[in-house]
mmCIF file of C-alpha atoms and ligand atoms in Angstrom:
data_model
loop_
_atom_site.group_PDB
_atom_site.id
_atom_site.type_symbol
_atom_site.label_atom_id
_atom_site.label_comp_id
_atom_site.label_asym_id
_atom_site.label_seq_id
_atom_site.Cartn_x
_atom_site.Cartn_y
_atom_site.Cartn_z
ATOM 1 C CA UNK A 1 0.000 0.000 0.000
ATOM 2 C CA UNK A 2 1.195 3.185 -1.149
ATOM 3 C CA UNK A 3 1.589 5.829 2.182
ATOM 4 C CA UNK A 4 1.231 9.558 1.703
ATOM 5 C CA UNK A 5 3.013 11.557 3.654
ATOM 6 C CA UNK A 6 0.467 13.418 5.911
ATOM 7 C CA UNK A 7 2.240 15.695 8.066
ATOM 8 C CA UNK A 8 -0.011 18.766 8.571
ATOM 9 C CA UNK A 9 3.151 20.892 8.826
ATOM 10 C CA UNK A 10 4.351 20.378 5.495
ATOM 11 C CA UNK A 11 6.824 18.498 3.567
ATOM 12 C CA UNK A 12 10.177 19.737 2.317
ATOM 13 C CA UNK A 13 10.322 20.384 -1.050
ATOM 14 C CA UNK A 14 13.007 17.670 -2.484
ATOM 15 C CA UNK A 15 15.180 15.047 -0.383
ATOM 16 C CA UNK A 16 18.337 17.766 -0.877
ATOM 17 C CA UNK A 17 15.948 19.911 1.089
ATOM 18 C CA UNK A 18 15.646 17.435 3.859
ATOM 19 C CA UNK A 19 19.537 17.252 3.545
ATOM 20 C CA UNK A 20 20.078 20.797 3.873
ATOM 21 C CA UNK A 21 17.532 21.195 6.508
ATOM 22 C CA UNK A 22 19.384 18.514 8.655
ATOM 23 C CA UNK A 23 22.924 19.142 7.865
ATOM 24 C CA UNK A 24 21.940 22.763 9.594
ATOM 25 C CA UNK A 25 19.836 21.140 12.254
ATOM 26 C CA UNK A 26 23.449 19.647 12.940
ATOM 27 C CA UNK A 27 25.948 21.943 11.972
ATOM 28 C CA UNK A 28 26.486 24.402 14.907
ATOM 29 C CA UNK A 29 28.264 25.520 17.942
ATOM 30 C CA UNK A 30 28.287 21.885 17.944
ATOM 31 C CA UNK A 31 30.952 21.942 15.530
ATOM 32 C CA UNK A 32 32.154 25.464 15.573
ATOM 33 C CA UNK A 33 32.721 26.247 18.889
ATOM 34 C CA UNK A 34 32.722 22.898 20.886
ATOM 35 C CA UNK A 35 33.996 20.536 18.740
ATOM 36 C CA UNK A 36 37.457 22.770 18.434
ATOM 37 C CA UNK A 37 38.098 23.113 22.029
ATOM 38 C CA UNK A 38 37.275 20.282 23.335
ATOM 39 C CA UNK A 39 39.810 18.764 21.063
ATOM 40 C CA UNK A 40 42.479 20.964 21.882
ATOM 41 C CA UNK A 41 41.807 20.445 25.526
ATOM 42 C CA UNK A 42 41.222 16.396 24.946
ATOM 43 C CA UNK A 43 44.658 16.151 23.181
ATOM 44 C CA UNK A 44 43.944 16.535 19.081
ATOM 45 C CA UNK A 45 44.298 13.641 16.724
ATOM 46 C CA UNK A 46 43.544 10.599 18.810
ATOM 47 C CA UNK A 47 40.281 12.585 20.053
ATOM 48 C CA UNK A 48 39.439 13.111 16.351
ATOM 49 C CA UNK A 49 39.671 9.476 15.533
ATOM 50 C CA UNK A 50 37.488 8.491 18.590
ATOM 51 C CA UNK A 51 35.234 10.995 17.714
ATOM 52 C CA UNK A 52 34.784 9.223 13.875
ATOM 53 C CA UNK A 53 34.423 6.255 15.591
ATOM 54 C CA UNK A 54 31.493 7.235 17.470
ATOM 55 C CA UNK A 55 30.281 9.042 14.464
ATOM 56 C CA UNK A 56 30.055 6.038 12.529
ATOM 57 C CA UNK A 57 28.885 3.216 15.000
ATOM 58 C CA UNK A 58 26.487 5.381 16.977
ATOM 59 C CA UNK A 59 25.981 8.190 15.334
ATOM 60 C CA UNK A 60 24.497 6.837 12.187
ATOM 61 C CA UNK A 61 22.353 4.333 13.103
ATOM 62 C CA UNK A 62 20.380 6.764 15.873
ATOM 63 C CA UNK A 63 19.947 9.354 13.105
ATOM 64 C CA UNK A 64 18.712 6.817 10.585
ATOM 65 C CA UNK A 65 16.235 5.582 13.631
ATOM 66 C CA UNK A 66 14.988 9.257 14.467
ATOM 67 C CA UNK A 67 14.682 9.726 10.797
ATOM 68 C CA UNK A 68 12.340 6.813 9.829
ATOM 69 C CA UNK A 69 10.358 6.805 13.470
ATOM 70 C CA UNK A 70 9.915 10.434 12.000
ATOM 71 C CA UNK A 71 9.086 10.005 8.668
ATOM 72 C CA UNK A 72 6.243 7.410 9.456
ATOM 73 C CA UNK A 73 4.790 9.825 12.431
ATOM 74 C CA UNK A 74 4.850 12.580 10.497
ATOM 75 C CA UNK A 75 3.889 14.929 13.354
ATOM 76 C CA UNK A 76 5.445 16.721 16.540
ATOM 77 C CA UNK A 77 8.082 13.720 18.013
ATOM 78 C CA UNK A 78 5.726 13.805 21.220
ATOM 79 C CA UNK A 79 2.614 12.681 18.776
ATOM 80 C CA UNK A 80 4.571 11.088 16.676
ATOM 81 C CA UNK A 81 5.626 8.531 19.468
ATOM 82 C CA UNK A 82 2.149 8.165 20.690
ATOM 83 C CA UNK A 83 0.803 7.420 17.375
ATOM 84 C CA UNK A 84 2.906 5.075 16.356
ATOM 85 C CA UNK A 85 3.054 3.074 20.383
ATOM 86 C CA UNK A 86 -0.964 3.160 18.812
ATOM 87 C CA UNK A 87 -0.589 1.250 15.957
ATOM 88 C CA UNK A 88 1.954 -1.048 17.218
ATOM 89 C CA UNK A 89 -0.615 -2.274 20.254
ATOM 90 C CA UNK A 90 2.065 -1.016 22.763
ATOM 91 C CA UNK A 91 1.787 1.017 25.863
ATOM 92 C CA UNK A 92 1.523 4.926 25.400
ATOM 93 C CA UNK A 93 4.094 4.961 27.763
ATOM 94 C CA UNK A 94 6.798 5.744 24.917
ATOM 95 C CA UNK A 95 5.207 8.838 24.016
ATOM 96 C CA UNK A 96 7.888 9.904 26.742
ATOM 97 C CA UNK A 97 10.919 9.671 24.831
ATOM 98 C CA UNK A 98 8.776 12.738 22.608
ATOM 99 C CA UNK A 99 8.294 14.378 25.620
ATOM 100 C CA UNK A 100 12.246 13.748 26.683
ATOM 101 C CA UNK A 101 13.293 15.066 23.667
ATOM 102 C CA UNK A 102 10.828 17.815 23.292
ATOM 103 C CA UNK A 103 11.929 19.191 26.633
ATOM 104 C CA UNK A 104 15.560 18.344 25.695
ATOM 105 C CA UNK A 105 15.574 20.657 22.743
ATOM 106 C CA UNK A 106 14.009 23.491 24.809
ATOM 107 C CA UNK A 107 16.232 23.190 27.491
ATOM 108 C CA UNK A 108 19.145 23.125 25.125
ATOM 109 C CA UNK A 109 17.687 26.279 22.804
ATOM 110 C CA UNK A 110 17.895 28.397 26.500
ATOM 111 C CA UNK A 111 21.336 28.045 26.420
ATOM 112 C CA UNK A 112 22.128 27.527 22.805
ATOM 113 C CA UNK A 113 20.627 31.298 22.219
ATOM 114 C CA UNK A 114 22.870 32.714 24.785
ATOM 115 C CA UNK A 115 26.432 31.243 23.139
ATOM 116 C CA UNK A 116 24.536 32.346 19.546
ATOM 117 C CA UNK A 117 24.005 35.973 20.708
ATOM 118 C CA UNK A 118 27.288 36.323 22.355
ATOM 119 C CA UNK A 119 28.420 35.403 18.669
ATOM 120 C CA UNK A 120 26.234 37.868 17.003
ATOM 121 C CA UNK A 121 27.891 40.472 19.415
ATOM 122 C CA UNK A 122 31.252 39.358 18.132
ATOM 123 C CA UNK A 123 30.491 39.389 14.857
ATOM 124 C CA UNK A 124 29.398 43.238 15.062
ATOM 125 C CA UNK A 125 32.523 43.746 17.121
ATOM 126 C CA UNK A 126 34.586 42.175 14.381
ATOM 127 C CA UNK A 127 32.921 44.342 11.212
ATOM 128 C CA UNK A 128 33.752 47.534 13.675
ATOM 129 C CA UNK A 129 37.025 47.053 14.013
ATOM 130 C CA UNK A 130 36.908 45.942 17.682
ATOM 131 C CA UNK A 131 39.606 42.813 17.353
ATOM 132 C CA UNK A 132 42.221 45.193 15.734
ATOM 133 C CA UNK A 133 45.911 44.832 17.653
ATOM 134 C CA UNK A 134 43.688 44.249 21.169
ATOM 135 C CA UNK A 135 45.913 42.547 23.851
ATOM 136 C CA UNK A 136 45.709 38.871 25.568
ATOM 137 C CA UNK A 137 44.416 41.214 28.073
ATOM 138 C CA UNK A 138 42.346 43.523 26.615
ATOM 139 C CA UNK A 139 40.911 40.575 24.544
ATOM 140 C CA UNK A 140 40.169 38.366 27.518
ATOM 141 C CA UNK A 141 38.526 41.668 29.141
ATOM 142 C CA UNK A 142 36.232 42.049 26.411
ATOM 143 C CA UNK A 143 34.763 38.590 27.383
ATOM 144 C CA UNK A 144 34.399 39.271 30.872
ATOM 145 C CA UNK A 145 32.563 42.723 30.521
ATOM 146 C CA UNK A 146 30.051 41.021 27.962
ATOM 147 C CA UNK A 147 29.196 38.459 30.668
ATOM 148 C CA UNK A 148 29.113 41.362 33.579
ATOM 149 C CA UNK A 149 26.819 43.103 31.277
ATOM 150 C CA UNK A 150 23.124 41.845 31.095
ATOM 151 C CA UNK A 151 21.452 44.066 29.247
ATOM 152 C CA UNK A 152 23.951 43.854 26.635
ATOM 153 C CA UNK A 153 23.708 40.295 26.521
ATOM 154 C CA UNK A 154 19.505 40.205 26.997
ATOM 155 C CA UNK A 155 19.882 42.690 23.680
ATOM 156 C CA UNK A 156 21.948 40.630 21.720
ATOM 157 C CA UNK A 157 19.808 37.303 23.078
ATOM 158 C CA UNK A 158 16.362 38.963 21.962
ATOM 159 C CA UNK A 159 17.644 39.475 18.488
ATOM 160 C CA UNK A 160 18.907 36.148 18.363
ATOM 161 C CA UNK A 161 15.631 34.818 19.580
ATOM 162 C CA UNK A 162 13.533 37.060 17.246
ATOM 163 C CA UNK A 163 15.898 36.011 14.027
ATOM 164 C CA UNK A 164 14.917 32.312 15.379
ATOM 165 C CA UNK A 165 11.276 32.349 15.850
ATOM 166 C CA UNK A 166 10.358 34.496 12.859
ATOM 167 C CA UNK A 167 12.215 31.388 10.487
ATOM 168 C CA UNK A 168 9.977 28.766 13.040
ATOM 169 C CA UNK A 169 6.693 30.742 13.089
ATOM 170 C CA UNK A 170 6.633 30.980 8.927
ATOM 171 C CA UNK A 171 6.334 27.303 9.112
ATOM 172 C CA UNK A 172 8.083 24.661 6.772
ATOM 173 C CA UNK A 173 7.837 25.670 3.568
ATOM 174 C CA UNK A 174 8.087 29.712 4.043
ATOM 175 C CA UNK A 175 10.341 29.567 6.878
ATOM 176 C CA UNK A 176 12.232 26.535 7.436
ATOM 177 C CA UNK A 177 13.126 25.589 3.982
ATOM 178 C CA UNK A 178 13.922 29.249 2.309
ATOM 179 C CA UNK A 179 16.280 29.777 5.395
ATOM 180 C CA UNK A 180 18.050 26.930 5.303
ATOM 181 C CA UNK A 181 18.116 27.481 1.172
ATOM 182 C CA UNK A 182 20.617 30.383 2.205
ATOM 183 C CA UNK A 183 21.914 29.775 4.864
ATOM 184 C CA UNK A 184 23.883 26.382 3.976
ATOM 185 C CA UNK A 185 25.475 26.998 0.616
ATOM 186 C CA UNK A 186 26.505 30.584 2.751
ATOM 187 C CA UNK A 187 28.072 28.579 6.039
ATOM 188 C CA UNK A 188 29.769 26.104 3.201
ATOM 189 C CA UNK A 189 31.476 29.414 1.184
ATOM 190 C CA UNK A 190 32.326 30.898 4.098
ATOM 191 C CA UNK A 191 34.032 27.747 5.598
ATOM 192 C CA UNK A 192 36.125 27.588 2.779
ATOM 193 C CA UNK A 193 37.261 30.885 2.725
ATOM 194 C CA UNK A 194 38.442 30.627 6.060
ATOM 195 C CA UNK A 195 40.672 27.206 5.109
ATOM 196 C CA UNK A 196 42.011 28.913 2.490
ATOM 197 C CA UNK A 197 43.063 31.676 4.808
ATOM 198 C CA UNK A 198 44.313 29.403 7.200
ATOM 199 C CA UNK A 199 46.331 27.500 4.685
ATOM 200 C CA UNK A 200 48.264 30.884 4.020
ATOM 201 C CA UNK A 201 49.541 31.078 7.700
ATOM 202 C CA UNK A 202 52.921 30.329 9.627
ATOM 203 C CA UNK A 203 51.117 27.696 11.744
ATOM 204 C CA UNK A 204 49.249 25.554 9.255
ATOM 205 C CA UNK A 205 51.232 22.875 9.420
ATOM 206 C CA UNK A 206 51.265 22.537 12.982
ATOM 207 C CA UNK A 207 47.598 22.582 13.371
ATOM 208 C CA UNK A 208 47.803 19.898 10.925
ATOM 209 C CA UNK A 209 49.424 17.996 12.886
ATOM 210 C CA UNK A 210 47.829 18.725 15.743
ATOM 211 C CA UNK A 211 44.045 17.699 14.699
ATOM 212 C CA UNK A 212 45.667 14.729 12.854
ATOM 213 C CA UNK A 213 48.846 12.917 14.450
ATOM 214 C CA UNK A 214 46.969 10.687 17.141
ATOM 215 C CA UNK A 215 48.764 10.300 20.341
ATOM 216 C CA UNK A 216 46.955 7.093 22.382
ATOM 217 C CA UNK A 217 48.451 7.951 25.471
ATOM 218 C CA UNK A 218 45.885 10.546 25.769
ATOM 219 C CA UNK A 219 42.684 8.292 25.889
ATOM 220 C CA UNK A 220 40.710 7.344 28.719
ATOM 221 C CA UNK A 221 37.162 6.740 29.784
ATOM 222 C CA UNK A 222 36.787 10.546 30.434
ATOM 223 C CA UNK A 223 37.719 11.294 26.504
ATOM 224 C CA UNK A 224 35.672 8.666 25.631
ATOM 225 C CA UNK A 225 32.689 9.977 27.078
ATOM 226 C CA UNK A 226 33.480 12.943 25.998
ATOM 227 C CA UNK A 227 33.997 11.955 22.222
ATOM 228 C CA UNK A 228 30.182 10.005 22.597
ATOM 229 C CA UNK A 229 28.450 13.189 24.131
ATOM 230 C CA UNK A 230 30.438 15.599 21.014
ATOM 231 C CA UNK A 231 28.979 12.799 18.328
ATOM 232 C CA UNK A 232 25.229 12.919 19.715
ATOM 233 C CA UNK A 233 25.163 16.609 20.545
ATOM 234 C CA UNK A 234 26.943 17.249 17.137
ATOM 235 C CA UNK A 235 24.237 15.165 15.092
ATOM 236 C CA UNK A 236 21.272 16.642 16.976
ATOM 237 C CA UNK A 237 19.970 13.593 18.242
ATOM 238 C CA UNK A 238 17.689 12.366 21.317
ATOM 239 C CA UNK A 239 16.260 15.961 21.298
ATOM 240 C CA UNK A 240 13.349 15.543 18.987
ATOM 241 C CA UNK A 241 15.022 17.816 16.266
ATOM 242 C CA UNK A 242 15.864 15.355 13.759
ATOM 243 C CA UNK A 243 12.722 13.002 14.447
ATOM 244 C CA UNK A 244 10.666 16.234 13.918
ATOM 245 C CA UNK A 245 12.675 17.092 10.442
ATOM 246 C CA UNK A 246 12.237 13.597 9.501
ATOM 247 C CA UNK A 247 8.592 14.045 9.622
ATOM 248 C CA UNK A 248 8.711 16.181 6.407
ATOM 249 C CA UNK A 249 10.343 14.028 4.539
ATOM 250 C CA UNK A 250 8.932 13.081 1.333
ATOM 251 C CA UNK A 251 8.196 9.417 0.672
ATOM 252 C CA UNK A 252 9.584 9.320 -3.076
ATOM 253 C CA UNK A 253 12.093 11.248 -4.868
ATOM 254 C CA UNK A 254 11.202 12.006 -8.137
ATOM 255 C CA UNK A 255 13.014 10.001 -11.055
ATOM 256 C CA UNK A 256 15.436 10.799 -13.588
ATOM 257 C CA UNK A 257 13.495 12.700 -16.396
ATOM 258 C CA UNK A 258 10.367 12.180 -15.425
ATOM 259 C CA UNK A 259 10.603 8.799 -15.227
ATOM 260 C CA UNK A 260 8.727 7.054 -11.643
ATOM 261 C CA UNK A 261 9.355 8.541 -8.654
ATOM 262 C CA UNK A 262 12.005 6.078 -6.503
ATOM 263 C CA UNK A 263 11.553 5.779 -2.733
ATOM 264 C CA UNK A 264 14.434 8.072 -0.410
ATOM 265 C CA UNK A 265 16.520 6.351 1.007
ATOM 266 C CA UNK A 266 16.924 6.936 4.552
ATOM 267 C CA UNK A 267 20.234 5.901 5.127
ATOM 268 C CA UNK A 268 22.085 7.027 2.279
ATOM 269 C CA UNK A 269 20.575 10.386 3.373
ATOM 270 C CA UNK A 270 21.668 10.214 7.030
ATOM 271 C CA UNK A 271 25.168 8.973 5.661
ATOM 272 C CA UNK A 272 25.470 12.304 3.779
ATOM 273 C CA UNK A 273 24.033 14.377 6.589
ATOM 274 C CA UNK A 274 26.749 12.958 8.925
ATOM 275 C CA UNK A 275 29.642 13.346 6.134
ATOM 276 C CA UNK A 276 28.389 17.232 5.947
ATOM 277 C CA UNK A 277 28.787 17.949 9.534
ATOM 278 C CA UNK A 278 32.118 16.195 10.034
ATOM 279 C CA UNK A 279 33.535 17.782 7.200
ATOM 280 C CA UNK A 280 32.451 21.229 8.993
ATOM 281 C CA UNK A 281 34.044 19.958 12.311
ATOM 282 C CA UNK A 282 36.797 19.257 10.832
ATOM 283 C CA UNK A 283 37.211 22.065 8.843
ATOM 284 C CA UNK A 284 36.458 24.698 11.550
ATOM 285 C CA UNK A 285 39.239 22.686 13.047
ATOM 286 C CA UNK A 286 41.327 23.426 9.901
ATOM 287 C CA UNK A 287 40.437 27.078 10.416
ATOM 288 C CA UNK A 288 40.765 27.815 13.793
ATOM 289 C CA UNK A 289 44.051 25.919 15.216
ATOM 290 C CA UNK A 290 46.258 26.887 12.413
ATOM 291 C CA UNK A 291 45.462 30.823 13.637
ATOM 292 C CA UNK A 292 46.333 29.879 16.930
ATOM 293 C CA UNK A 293 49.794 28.171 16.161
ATOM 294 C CA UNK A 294 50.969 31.143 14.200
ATOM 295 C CA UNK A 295 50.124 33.592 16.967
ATOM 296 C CA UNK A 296 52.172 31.207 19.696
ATOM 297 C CA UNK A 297 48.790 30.880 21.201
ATOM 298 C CA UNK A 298 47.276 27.919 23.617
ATOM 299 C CA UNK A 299 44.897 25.367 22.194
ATOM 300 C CA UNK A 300 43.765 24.283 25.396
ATOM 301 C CA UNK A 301 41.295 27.410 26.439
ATOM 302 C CA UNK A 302 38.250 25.422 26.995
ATOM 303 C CA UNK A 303 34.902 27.431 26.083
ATOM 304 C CA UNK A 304 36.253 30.752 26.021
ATOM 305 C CA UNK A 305 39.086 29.492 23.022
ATOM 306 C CA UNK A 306 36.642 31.303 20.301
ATOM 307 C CA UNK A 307 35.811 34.605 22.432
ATOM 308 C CA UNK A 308 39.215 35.477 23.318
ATOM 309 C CA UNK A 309 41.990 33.416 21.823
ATOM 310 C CA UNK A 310 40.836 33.756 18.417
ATOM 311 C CA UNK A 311 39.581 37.507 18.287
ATOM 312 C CA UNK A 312 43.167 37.748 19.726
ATOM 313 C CA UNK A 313 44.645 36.293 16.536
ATOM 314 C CA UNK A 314 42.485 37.757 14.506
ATOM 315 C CA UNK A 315 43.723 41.132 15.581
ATOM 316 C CA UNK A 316 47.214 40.374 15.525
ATOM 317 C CA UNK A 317 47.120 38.689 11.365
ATOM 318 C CA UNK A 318 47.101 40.556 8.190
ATOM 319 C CA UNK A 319 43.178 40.917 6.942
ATOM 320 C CA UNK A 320 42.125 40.187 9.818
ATOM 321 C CA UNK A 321 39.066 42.279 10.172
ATOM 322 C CA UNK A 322 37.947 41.086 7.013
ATOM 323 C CA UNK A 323 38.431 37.150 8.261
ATOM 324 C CA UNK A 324 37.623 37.724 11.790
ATOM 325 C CA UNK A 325 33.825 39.206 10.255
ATOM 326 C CA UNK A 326 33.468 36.149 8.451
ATOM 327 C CA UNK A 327 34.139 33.581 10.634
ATOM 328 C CA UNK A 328 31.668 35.544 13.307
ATOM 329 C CA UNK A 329 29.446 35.762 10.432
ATOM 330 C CA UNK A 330 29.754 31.831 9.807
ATOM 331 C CA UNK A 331 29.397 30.914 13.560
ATOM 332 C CA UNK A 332 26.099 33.100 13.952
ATOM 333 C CA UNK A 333 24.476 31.405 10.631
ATOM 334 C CA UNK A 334 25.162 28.177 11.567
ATOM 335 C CA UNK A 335 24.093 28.702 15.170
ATOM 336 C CA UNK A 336 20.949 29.995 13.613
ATOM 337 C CA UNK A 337 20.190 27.146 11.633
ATOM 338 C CA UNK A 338 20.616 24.964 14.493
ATOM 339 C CA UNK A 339 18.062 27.185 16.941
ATOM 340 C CA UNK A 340 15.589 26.691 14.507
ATOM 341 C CA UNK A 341 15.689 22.887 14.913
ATOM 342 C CA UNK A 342 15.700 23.294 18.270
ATOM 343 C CA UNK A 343 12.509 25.441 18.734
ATOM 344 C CA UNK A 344 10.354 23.618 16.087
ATOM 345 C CA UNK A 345 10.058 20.056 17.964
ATOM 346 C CA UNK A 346 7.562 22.108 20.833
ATOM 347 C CA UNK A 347 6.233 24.384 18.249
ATOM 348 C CA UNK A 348 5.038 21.917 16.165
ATOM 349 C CA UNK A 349 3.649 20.133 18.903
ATOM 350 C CA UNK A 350 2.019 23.292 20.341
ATOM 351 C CA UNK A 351 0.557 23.849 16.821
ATOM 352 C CA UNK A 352 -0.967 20.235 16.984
ATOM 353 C CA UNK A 353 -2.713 21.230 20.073
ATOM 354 C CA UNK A 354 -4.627 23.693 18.091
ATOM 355 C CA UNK A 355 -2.361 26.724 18.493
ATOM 356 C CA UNK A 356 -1.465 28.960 15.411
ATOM 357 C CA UNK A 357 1.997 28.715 14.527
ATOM 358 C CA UNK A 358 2.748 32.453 15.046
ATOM 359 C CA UNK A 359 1.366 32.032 18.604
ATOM 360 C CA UNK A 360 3.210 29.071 19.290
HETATM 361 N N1 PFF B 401 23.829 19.871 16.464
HETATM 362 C C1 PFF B 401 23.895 21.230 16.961
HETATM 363 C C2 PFF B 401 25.350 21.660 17.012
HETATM 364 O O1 PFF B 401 26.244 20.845 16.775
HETATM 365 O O2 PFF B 401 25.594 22.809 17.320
HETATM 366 C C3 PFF B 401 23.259 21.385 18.304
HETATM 367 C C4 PFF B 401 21.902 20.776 18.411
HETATM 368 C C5 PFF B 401 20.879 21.185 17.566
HETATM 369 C C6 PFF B 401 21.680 19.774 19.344
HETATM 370 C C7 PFF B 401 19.623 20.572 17.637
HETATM 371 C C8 PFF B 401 20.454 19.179 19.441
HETATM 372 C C9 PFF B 401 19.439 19.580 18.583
HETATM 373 F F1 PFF B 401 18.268 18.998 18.677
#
């Protein structure tokens, strides 16, 4: 029997739609911000490999489960649970791993906002000028009066928050879709700007090395843990985000010139999604360390590595106004992207309870 995909919220318009709309669902702080420091302070290239690992073994096959428990919901993951518990005769009970995840994603989008609009900050601070031959100092200063300052920060957190919910409230096909239309192929560019910029410096070599050159004697349980956490948070899953994406998937893809439609495949699709983001993590990676190297800066700065190690390079390196911009321009779009996946899970369900989307 032939099953339509029914989701009241839409469906996105092609499976490279649904691949987009994932790959920015998953490419975020996740990769920009964490993913970098968390290597440098885990040790570099035996991290990375773990990190692959986990990628591959548990990564995957979640996704491709969230995708397809998705896809045949097709609603909110909370309803989505509960209807499908229905039609397998089992208790309703499960419809708590929707609510889980629903809650998961909210939680996370509280916090996820405030790293995003500390970005946005930087990335106005960068196009001004701000970064330009600051101090270690000075640079580290800059942090600290941000955080001492909250109506700076509740400023910079509203527009972040009214960027996000004005993508959500447009719904699927207005919002969702035409956002992440942009905003991808932008992030991508951008990324590979920055290599090449990186490729041009002193310390490329060395950051190389340092992402790549596994050293063993670095890996316990701790990084281990550490390496599962980075490959679940990274891929967006057990928070409803990806379950909820998955229920706008279409069914078929259409055919090569007009010939029938073939079914998507859902893990071929997943297996892209997770190439995309690693490639990112990596290559922020590729962006970020070799900066650091060739301004005899430390790797191991922990959260506040991109808010005062790197605006400290970028102030010390030829163009670096024009780079610094970018790469704050980069980390605020891809945040973006992500916030969006993380506030449509509860919308959608709040929409499902008879709520307009705009009000949700
Ligand atoms: N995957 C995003 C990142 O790496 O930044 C974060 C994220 C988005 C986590 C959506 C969970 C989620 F549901």
């Amino acid at each position: 029997m032939k099953q339509e995909n029914k989701s009241v919220h839409g469906v996105w318009g092609s499976r490279w739609v649904f691949i987009l709309a994932a790959t920015g669902s998953a490419v975020g702080l996740g990769n920009i911000w964490r993913f970098p420091y968390i290597t440098g302070e885990n040790g570099g290239g035996a991290f990375v490999l773990l990190y692959l690992l986990c990628i591959a073994v548990v990564g995957i096959p979640i996704m491709a489960a969230e995708v397809m428990l998705g896809r045949k919901g097709g609603l909110s993951p909370i309803n989505t649970m509960r209807k499908l518990a229905g039609e397998s005769k089992v208790t309703q009970r499960w419809a708590g791993i929707g609510h889980m995840g629903v809650l998961s994603a909210f939680l996370i989008l509280s916090f996820y906002s405030v790293v995003a609009s500390w970005a946005l900050y930087y990335a106005w601070e960068a196009v001004a000028g701000g970064f330009q031959g600051i101090t270690a100092a000075q640079s580290g200063a800059r942090f600290d009066a941000l955080l001492a300052d909250p109506w700076l920060m509740m400023g910079c957190h509203t527009l972040f928050m009214v960027l996000t919910m004005v993508v959500v409230g447009r719904g699927v096909k207005g919002g969702l879709e035409k956002a992440v239309e942009i905003l991808m192929p932008l992030l991508f560019v951008l990324l590979l700007v920055l290599v090449g910029y990186a490729a041009t410096t002193p310390g490329f070599k060395e950051g190389l090395l340092f992402l790549f050159e596994p050293d063993f004697s670095k890996l316990n349980g701790k990084v281990v843990i550490t390496a599962v956490g980075q490959a679940f948070f990274t891929l967006s899953l057990g928070m409803g985000a990806i379950m909820a994406y998955g229920a706008y998937m279409p069914r078929e893809a259409a055919g090569k010139k007009g010939g029938k439609p073939k079914p998507v495949s859902i893990m071929s699709t997943v297996i892209i999604i997770a190439l995309l983001d690693t490639l990112v993590a990596l290559g922020s990676g590729v962006a970020m360390f070799p900066l650091i190297f060739s301004n005899d800066l430390q790797v191991g700065q922990g959260p506040g590595m991109m808010f005062v190690t790197l605006p400290l390079a970028f102030g010390q390196m030829p163009g670096g106004m024009l780079f610094g911009s970018l790469f704050f321009i980069l980390v605020v779009s891809a945040a973006w992207s992500s916030s969006i996946s993380l506030g449509e899970p509860v919308v959608a369900w709040l929409v499902e309870r008879g709520l307009s989307r705009g009000v949700a």
